[in-house]
Coordinates of C-alpha atoms and ligand atoms in Angstrom, one line a residue:
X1 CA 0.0 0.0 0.0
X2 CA 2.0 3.5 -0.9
X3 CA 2.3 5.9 1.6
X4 CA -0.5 8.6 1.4
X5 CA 1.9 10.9 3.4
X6 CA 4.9 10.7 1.2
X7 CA 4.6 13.5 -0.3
X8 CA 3.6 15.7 2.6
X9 CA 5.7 17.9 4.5
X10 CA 7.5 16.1 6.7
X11 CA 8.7 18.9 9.2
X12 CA 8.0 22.2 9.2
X13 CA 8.7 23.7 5.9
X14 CA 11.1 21.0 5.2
X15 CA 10.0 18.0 2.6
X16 CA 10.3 14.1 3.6
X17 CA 12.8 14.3 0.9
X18 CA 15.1 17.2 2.0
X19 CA 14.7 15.7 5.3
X20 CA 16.1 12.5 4.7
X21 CA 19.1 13.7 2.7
X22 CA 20.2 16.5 5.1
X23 CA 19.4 14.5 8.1
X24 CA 21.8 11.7 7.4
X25 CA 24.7 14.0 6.2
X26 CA 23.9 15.6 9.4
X27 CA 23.4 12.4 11.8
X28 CA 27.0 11.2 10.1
X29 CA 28.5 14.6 11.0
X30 CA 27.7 14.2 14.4
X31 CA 28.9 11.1 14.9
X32 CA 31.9 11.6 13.3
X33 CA 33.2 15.0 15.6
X34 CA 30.9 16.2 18.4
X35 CA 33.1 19.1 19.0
X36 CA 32.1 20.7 15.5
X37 CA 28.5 19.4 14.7
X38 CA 26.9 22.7 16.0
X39 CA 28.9 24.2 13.4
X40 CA 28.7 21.2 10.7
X41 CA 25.0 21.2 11.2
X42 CA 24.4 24.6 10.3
X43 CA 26.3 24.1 7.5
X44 CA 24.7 20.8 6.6
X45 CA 21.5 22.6 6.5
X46 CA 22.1 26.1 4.9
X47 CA 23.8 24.1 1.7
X48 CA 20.9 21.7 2.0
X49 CA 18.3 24.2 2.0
X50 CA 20.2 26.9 -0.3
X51 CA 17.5 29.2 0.3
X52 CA 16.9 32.2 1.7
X53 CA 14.3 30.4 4.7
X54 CA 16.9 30.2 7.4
X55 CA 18.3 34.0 6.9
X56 CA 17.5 35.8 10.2
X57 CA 17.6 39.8 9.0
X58 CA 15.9 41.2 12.4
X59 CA 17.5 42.3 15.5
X60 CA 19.2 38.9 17.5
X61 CA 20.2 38.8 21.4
X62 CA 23.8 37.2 20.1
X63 CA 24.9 36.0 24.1
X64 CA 21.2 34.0 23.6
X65 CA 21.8 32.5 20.1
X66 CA 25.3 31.9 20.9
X67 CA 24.3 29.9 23.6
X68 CA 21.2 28.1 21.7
X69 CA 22.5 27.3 18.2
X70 CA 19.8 24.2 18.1
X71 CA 17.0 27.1 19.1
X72 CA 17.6 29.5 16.7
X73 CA 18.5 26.8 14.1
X74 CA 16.4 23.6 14.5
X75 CA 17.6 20.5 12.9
X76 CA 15.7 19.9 10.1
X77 CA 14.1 16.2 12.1
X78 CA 12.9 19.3 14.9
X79 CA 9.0 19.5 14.6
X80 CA 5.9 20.6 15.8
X81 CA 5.5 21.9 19.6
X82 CA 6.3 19.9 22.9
X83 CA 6.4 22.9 24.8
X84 CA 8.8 24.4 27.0
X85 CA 11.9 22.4 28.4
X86 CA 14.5 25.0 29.6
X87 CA 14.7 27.5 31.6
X88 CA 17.7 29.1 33.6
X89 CA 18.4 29.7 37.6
X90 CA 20.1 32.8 35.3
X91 CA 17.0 34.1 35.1
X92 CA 14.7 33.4 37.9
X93 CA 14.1 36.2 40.4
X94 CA 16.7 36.5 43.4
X95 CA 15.4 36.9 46.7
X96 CA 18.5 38.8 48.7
X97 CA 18.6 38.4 52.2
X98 CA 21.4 39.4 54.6
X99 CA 22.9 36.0 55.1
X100 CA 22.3 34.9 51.5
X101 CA 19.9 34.2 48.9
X102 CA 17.2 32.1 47.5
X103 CA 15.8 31.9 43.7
X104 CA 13.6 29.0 42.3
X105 CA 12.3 27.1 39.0
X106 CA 9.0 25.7 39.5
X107 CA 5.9 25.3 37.5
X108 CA 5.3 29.0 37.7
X109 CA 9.0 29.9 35.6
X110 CA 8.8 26.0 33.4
X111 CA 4.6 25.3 33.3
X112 CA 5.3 21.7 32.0
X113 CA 7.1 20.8 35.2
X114 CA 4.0 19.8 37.1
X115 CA 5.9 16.6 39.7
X116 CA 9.8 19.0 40.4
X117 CA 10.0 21.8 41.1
X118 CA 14.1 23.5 42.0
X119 CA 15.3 26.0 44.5
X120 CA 18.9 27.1 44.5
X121 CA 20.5 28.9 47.8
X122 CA 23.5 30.2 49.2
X123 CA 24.0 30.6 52.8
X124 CA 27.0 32.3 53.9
X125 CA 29.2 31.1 57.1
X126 CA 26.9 30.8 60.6
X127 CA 23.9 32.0 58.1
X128 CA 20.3 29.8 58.7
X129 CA 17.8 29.1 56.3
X130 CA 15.6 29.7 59.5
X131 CA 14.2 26.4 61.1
X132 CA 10.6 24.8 58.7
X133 CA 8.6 23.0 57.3
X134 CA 6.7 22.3 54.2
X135 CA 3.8 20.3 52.2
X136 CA 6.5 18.7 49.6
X137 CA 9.3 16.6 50.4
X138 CA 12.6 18.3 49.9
X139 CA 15.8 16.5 48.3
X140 CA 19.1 18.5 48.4
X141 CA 22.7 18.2 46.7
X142 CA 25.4 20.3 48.2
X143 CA 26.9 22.6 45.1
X144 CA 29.7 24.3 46.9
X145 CA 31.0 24.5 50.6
X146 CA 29.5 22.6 53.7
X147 CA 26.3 23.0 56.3
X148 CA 25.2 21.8 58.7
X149 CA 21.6 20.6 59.2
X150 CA 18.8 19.3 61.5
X151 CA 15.4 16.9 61.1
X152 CA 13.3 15.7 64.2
X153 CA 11.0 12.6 63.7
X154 CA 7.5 12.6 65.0
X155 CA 8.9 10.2 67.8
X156 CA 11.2 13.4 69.1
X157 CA 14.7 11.5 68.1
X158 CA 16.5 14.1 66.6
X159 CA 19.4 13.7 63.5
X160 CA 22.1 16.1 63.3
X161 CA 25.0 16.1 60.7
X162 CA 27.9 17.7 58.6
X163 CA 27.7 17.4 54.2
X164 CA 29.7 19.1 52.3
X165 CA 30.1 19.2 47.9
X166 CA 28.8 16.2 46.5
X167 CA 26.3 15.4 49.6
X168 CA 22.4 14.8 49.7
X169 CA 19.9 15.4 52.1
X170 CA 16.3 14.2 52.2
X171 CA 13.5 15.9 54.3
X172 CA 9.8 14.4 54.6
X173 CA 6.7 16.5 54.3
X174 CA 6.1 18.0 57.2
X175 CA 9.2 16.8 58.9
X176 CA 10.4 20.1 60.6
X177 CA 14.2 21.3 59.6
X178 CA 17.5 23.7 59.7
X179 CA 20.2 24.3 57.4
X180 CA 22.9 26.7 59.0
X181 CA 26.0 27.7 56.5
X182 CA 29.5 26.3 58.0
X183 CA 32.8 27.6 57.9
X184 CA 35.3 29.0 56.2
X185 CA 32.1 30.6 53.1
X186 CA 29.1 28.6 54.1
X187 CA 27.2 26.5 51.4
X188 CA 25.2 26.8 48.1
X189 CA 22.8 24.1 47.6
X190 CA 20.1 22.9 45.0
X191 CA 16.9 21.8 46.7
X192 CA 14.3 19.7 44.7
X193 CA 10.8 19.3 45.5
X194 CA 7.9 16.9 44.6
X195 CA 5.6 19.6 44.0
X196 CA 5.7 21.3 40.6
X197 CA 3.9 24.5 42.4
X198 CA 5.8 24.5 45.3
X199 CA 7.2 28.1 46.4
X200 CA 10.4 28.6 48.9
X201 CA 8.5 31.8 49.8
X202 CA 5.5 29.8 51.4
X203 CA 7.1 27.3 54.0
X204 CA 5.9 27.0 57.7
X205 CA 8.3 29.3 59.6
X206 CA 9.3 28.1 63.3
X207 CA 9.2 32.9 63.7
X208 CA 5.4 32.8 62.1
X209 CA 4.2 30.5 64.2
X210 CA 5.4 32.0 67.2
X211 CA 4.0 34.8 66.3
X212 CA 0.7 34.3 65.4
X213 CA -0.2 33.0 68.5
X214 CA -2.1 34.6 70.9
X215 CA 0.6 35.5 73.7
X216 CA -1.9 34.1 76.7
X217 CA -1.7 30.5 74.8
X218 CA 2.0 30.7 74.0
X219 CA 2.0 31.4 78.0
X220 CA -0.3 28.6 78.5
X221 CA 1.3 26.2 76.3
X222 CA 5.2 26.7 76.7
X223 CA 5.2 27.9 80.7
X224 CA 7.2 31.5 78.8
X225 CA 6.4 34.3 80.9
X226 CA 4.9 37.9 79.2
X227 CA 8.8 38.8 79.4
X228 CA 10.1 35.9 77.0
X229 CA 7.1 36.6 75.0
X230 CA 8.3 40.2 74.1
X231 CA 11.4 38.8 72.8
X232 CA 10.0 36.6 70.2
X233 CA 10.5 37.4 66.6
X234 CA 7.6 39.4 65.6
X235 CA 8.2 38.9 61.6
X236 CA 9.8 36.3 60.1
X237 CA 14.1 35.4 59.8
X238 CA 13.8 33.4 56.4
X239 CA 17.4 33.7 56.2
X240 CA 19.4 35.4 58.5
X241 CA 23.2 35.6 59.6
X242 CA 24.3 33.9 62.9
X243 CA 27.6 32.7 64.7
X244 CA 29.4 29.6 63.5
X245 CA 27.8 26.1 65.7
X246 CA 30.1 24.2 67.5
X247 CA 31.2 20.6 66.4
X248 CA 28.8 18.0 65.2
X249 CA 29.7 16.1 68.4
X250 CA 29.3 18.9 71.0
X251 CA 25.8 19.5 69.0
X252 CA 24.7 15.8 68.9
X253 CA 25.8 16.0 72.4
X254 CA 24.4 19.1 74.2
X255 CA 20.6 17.7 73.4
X256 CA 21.0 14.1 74.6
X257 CA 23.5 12.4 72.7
X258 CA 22.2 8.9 71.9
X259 CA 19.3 8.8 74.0
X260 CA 18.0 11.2 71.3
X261 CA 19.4 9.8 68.4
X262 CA 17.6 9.3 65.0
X263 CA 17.7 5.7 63.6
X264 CA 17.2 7.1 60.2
X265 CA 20.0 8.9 58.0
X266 CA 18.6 11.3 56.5
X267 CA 22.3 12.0 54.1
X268 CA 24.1 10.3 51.7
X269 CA 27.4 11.4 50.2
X270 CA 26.5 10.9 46.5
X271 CA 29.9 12.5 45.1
X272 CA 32.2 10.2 47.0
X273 CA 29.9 6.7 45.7
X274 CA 31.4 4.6 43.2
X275 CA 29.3 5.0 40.2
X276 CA 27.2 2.2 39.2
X277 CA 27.3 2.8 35.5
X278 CA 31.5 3.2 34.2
X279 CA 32.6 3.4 31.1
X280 CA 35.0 5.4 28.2
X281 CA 32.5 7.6 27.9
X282 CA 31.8 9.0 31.4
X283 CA 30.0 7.8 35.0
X284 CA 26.7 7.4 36.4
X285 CA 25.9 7.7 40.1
X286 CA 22.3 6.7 41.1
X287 CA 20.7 7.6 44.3
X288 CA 17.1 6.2 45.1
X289 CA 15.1 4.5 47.5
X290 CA 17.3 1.5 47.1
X291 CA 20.5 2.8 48.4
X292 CA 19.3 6.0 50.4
X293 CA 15.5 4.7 51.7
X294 CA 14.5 7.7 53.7
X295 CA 14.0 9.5 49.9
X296 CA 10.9 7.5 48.7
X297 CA 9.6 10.2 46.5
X298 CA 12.7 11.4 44.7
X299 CA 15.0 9.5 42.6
X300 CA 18.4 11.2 40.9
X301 CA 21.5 10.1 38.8
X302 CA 24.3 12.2 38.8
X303 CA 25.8 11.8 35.4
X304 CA 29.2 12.9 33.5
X305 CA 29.4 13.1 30.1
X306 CA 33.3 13.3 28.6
X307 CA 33.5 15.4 25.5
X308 CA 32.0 14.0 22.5
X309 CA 30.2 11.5 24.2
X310 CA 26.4 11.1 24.8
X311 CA 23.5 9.8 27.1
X312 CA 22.3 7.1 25.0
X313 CA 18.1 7.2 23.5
X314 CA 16.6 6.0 26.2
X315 CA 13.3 6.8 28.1
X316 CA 11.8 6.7 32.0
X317 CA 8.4 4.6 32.3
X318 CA 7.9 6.1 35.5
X319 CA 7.8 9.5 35.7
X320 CA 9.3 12.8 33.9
X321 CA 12.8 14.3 34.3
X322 CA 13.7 17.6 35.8
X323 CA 17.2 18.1 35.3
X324 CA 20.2 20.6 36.8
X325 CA 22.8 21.1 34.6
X326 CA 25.9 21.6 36.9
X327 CA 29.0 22.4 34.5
X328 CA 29.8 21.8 30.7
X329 CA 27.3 22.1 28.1
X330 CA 25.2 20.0 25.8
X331 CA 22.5 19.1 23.7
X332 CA 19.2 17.2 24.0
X333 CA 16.1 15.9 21.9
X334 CA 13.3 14.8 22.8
X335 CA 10.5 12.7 20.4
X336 CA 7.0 12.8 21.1
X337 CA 4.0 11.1 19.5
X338 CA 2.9 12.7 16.4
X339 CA 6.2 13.0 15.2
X340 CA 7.0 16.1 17.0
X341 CA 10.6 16.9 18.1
X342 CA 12.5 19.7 20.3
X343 CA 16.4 20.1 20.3
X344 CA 18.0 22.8 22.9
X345 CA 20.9 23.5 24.2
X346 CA 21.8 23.4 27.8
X347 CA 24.5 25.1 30.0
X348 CA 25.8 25.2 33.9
X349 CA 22.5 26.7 36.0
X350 CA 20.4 26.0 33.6
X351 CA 17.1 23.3 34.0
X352 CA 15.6 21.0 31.5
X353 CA 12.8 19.0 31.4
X354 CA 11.7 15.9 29.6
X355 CA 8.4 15.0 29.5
X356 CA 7.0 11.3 31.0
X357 CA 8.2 8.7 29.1
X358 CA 9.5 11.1 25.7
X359 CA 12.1 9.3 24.2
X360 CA 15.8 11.6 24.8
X361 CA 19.8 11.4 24.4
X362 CA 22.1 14.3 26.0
X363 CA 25.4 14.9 24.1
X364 CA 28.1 16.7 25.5
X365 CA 29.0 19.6 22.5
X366 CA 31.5 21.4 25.0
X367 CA 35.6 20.6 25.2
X368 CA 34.9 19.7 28.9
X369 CA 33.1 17.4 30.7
X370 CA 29.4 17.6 31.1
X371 CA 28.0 16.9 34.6
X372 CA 24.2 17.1 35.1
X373 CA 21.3 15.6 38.0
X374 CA 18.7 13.5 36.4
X375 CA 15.2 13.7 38.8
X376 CA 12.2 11.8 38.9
X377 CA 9.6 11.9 41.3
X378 CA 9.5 8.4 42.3
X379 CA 11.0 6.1 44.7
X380 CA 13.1 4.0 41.5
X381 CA 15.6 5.5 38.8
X382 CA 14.5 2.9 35.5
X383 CA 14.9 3.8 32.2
X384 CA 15.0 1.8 29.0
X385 CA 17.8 1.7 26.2
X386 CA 16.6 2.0 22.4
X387 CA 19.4 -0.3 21.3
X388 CA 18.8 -2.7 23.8
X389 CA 15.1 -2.7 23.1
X390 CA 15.8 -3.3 19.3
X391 CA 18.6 -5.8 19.6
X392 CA 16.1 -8.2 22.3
X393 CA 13.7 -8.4 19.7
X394 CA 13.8 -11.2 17.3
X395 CA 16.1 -10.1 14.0
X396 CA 13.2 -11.0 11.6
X397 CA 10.8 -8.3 13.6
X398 CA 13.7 -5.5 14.0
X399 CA 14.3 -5.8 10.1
X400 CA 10.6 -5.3 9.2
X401 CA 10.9 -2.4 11.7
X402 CA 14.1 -0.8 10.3
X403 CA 14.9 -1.9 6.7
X404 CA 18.5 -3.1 8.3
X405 CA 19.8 -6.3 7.5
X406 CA 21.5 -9.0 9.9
X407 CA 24.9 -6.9 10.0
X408 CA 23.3 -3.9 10.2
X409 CA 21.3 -5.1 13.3
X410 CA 24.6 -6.3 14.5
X411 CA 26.4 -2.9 14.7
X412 CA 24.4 -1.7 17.4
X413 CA 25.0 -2.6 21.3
X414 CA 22.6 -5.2 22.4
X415 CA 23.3 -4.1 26.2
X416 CA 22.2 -0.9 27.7
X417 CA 25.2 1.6 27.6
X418 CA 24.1 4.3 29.6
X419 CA 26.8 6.8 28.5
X420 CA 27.9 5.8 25.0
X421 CA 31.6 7.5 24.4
X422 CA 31.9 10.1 21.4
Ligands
MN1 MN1 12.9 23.0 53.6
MN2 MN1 16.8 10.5 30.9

């Protein structure tokens, strides 16, 4: 039966013809030198095209397009809409306190984010993120520096430690908290929440509380006298700068020591782990429920991508990704039904999203490596690998999938290879 679409267009004013021939010189190029496909591909599709469709005579932010070749020139297998999937810490509102700051992506700044939503802070040395609590349960991976921090459990056992670069914390719903900066420059941290809506600015403050009280109940409830009461906090700290504590043990020690103990650990050190996944092409370092159990609704892979190399296609059946990019830059595309397609760039601070269960690869298209969080809101990190997918499936089904023959289907990896080496 012929193909009533052939002659169609294929992608947005781009034939199923031209397609095909400038995609493969294109696909090739890539393969061939990651380091100049941005470049190459441009090229690839200006000669291709030899028209005057991609000429761009209007006014252009050049930092912008500089950073977002694959924005302002789509490959030519981009198409349709899958809506937005990047957005930068760069440019998300900074709330400037005297002790540090606070600025967030959530589903208000990236509106297809509906599970994730991302906070970045920096607390300077003796600084608090005053003592909280919140509706979503908060994950946290220590960018720079070292804090110290503090969860109670409903039983009153109380867990106190140290992280520094490379560390994770995990904080239940409701579970009420502290993160003070240490010496010698305090800490900045990413916090992820399993609320897309969730706002830093509307936590449960340990000052509003206090103060919203009527004073006789406070008196009634806490045995303060009317002269304690005036010295409450009468607005809230948020973040505000205090001395430096003193050691974890004199801490753990001056409110019972043991006694008082939490029998959960509520930190991992994520950085210092030996990857699970190894290869030329970079690492992978997962942390879920099954190493770190306390963080049942969060699940994250710390990947590193060496120049030239790439994520391979894969896709997550259980939820959507919310990534950090943490240094280096890349490139990502992700396929949805309907045959539409998004490629964008991504740098350090920025976030990307894939939707649930779009197919995706990341390549590295910098000269250094690329380091990135994968998150999920789920209790499991799963994904599935296109080449392993194809090469399970009997060779007589793959052919009358993909046109290749037996040596064709041989060439690709039949195990899942996470990072896949340029
Ligand atoms: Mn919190
Ligand atoms: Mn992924």
């Amino acid at each position: 039966m012929c193909d009533q679409n052939e002659d169609k267009p294929f992608s947005d004013g781009v034939s199923r013809r031209s397609f095909l021939g400038v995609g493969s010189a294109a696909l090739a190029t890539v393969a061939i030198s990651g380091l100049t496909a941005n470049a190459q591909l441009h090229e690839d599709i200006a000669k291709a095209e030899n028209d005057h469709s991609l000429s761009d005579p209007g006014p252009e932010n050049k930092l912008l397009f500089g950073l977002n070749p694959h924005t302002n020139t789509p490959p030519p297998t981009d198409h349709g809409d899958i809506g937005p999937i990047w957005f930068s810490f760069d440019l998300a509102r900074k709330r400037v306190e005297e002790g540090g700051w606070t600025h967030q992506v959530t589903q208000r700044e990236l509106g297809t984010s509906k599970d994730i939503a991302g906070v970045n802070m920096r607390l300077t040395a003796g600084s608090f993120r005053e003592l909280h609590w919140h509706t979503a349960d908060e994950w946290a991976f220590i960018e720079y520096g070292s804090a110290r921090i503090t969860v109670m459990n409903p039983d009153g056992t109380m867990f106190i430690d140290d992280v520094s670069e490379g560390d994770l914390w995990f904080f239940p719903a409701g579970f009420p908290h502290s993160i003070q900066g240490l010496g010698p420059d305090g800490c900045q941290f990413l916090l992820v929440f399993d609320e897309g809506g969730f706002s830093e600015d509307g936590t449960f403050l340990l000052s509003e509380f206090v103060a919203h009280v009527p004073p006789e109940i406070l008196k009634k409830n806490s045995h303060l006298s009317s002269a304690d009461i005036a010295k409450l906090p009468k607005e809230h700290l948020y973040i505000f700068p205090s001395k430096l504590p003193r050691s974890l043990a004199a801490d753990r020690a001056a409110i019972g020591g043991s006694r008082v103990a939490s029998a959960q650990q509520y930190t991992f050190r994520m950085g210092s782990m030996k990857p699970q996944v190894q290869s030329d092409g970079g690492e992978v370092r997962i942390v879920d429920s099954t190493n770190f159990p306390v963080s049942t609704s969060i699940a994250a892979a710390l990947v590193k991508i060496k120049p030239g190399g790439m994520r391979e296609l894969h896709w997550h059946p259980n939820a959507s990704e919310w990534q950090f990019w943490i240094t280096g830059k890349g490139r990502m595309t992700i396929v949805m039904p309907e045959g539409r397609a998004r490629t964008m760039d991504f740098n350090a601070n920025d976030v990307g999203f894939v939707p649930a269960v779009a197919g995706h690869y990341i390549e590295n298209t910098g000269d250094t490596d690329l380091i990135f969080l994968e998150m999920f809101k789920s209790s499991h990190f799963v994904d599935f690998s296109l080449n392993n997918w194809i090469r399970r499936m009997p060779p007589e089904m793959a052919t009358a999938h993909l046109n290749l023959d037996e040596s064709g289907l041989k060439k690709i990896p039949s195990e899942k290879q996470p990072i896949i080496a340029g």
